[in-house]
mmCIF file of C-alpha atoms in Angstrom:
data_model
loop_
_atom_site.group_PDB
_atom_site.id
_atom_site.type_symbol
_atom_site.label_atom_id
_atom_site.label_comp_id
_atom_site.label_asym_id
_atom_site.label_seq_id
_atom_site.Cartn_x
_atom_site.Cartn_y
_atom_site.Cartn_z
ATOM 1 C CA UNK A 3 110.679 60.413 183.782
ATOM 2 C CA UNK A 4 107.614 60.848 185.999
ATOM 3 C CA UNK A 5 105.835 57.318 186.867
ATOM 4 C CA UNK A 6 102.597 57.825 189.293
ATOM 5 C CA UNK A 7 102.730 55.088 192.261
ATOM 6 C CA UNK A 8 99.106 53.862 192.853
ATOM 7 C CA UNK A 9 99.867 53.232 196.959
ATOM 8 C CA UNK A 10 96.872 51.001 198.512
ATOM 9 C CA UNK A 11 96.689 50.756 202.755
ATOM 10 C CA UNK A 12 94.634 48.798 204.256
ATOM 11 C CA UNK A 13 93.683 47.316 207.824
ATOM 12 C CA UNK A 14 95.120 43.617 208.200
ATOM 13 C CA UNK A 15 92.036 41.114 207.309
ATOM 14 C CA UNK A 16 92.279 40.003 211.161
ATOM 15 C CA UNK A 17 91.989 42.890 212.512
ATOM 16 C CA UNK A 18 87.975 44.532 213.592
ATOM 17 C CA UNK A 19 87.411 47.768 211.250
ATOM 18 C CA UNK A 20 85.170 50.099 213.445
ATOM 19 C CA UNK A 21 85.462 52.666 210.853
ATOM 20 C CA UNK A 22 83.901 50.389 208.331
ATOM 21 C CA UNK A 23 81.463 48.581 210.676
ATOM 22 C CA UNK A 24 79.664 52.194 211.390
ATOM 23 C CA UNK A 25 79.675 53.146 207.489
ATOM 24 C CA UNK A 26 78.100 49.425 207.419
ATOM 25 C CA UNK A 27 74.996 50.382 209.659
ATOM 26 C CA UNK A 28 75.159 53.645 207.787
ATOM 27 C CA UNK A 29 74.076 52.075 204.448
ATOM 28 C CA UNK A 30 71.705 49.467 205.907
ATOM 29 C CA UNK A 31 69.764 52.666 207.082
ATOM 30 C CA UNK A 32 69.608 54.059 203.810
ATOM 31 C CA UNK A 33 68.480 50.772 202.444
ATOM 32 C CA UNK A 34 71.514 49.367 200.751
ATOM 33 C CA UNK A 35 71.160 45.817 202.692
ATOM 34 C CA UNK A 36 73.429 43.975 200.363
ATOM 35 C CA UNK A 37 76.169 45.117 201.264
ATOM 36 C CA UNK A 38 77.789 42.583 203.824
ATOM 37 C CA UNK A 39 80.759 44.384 205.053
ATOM 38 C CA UNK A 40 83.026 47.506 204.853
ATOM 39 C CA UNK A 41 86.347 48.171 205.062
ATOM 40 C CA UNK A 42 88.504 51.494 205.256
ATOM 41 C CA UNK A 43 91.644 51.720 204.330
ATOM 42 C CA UNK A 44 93.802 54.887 202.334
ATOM 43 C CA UNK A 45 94.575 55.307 198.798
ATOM 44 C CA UNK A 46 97.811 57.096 197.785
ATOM 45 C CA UNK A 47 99.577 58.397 194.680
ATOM 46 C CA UNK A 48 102.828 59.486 194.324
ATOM 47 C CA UNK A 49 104.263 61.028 191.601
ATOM 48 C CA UNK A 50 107.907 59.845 191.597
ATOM 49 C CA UNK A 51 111.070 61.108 189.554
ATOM 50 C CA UNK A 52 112.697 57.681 188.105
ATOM 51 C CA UNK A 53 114.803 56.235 185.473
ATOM 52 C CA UNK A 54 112.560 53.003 185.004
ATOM 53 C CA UNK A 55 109.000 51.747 186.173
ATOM 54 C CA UNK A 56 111.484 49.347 188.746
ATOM 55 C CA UNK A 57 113.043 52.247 190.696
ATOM 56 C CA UNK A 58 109.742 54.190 190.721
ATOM 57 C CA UNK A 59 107.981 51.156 192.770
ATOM 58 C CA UNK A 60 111.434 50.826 194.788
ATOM 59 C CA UNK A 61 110.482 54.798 196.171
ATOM 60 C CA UNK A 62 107.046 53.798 196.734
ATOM 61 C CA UNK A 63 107.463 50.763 198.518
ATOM 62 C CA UNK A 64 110.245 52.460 200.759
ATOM 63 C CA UNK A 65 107.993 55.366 201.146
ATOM 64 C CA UNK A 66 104.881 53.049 202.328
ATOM 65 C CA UNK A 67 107.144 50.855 204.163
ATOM 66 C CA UNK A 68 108.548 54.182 206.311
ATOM 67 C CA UNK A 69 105.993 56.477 206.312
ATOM 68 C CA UNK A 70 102.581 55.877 204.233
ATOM 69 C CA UNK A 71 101.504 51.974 206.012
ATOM 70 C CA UNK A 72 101.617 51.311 210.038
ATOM 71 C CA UNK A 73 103.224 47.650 209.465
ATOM 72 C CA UNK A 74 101.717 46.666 212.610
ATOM 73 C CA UNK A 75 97.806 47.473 211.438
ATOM 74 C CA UNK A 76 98.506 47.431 208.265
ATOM 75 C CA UNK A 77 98.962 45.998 204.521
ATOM 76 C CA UNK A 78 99.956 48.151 201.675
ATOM 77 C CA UNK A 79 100.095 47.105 197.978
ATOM 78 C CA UNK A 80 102.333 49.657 195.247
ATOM 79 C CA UNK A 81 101.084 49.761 191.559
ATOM 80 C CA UNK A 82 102.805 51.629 189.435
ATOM 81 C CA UNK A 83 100.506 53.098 186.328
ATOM 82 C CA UNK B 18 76.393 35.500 195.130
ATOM 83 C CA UNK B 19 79.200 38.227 196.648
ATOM 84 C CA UNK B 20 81.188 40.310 195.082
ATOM 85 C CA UNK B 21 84.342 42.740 196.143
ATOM 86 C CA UNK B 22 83.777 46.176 195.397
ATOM 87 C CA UNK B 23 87.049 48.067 195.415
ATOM 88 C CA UNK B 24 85.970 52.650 195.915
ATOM 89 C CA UNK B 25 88.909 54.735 195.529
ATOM 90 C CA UNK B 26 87.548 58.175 196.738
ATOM 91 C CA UNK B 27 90.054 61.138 195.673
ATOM 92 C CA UNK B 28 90.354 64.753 196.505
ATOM 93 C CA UNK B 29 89.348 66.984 193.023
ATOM 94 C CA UNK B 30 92.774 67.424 191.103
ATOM 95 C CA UNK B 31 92.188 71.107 191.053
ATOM 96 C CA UNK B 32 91.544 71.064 194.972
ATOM 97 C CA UNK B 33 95.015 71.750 196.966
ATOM 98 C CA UNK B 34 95.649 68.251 199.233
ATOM 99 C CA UNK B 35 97.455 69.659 202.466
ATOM 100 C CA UNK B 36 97.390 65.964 203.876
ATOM 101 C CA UNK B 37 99.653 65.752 200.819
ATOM 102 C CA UNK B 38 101.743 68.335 201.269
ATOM 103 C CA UNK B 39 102.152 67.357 204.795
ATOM 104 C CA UNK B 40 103.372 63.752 203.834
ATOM 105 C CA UNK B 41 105.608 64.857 201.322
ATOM 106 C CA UNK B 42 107.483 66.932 203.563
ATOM 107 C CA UNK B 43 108.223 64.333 205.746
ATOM 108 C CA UNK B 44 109.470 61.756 202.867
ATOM 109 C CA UNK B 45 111.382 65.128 202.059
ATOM 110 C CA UNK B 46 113.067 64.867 205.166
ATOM 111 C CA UNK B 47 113.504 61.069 204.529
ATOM 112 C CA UNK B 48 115.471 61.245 201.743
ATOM 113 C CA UNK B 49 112.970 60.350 199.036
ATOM 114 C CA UNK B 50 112.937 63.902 197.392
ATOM 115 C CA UNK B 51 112.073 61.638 194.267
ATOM 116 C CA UNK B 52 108.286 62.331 195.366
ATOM 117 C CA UNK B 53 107.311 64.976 193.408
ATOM 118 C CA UNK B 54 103.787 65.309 194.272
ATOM 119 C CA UNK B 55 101.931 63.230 197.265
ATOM 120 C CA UNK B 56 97.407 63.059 197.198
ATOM 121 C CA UNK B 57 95.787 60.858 199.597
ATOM 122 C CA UNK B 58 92.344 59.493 199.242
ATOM 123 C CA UNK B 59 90.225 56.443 200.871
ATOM 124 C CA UNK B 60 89.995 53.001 199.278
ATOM 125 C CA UNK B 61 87.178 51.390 200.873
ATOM 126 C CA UNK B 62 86.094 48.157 199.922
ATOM 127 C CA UNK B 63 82.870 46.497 199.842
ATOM 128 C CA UNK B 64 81.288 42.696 200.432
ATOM 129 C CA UNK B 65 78.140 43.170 198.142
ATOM 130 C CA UNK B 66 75.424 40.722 197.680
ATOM 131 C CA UNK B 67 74.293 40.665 193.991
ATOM 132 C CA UNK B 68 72.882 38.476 190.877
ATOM 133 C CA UNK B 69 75.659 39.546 188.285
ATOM 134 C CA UNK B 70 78.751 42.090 188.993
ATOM 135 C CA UNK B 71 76.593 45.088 187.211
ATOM 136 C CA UNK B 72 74.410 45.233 190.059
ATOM 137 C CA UNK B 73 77.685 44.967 192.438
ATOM 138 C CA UNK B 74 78.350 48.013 190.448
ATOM 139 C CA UNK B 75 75.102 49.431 190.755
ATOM 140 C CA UNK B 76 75.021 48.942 194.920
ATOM 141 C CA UNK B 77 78.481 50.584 195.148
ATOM 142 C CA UNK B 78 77.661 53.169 193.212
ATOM 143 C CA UNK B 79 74.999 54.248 194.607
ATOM 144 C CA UNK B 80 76.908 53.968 198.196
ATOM 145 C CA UNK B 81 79.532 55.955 197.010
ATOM 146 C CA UNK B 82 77.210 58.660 195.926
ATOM 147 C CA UNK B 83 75.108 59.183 199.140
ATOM 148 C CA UNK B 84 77.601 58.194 202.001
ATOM 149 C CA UNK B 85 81.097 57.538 200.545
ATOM 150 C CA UNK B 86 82.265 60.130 198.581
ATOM 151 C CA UNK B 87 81.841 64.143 199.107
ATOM 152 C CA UNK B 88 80.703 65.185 195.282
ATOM 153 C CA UNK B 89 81.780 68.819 195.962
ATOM 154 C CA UNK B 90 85.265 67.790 197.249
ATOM 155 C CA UNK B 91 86.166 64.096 196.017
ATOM 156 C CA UNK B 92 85.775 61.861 192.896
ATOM 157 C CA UNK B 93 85.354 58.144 193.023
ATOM 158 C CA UNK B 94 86.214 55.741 190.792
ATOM 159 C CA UNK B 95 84.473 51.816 191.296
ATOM 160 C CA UNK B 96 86.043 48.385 190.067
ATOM 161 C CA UNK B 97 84.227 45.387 190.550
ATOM 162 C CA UNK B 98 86.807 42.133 191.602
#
């Protein structure tokens, strides 16, 4: 059966986000003040060949740990839909 | 009072995703052939300053549409934590 892995990255809460701090100054120019701070991160889905939701979120996480999420910047979270 | 915005920003399902592609091959090559199909996209998330989580939703929306999100390329989906 085919599950689809919902794969979230994102930069570790102590880290600085440059990306998002430029988007940031970005929307205060266009007027969207209330927005208080940004952050960037990737959004990935998989579409993974498994027996049960279990072993489809087993692929996933193995994938993000190896390849998808940089351990050392980064957090990842695996939801399988 | 603040609330999270969480944007996923996706390419069009009917657009190819060569970033995909790319990272599939490699998980390929990692042994994970269960992978069947690989699309990456941005989460972003965003601190928003608002009376009730509608207008949250209203703010991120509205970022999404003029800076976040490429309408002729991507789709965006916006939950309010």
């Amino acid at each position: 059966m085919t599950y689809t892995a919902h794969i979230t990255v994102m930069p570790l809460k102590e880290l600085l986000d440059p990306q998002g701090k430029a988007v940031m100054g970005g929307l205060g120019n266009l007027g969207l003040s209330q927005i208080k701070d940004v952050r960037i991160g990737k959004h990935i889905t998989l579409q993974v060949e498994a027996d049960s939701p279990e072993a489809a979120k087993a692929v996933a996480t193995e994938a993000a740990q190896k390849v998808l999420a940089n351990a050392v910047m980064e957090y990842f979270e695996v939801v399988i839909a």
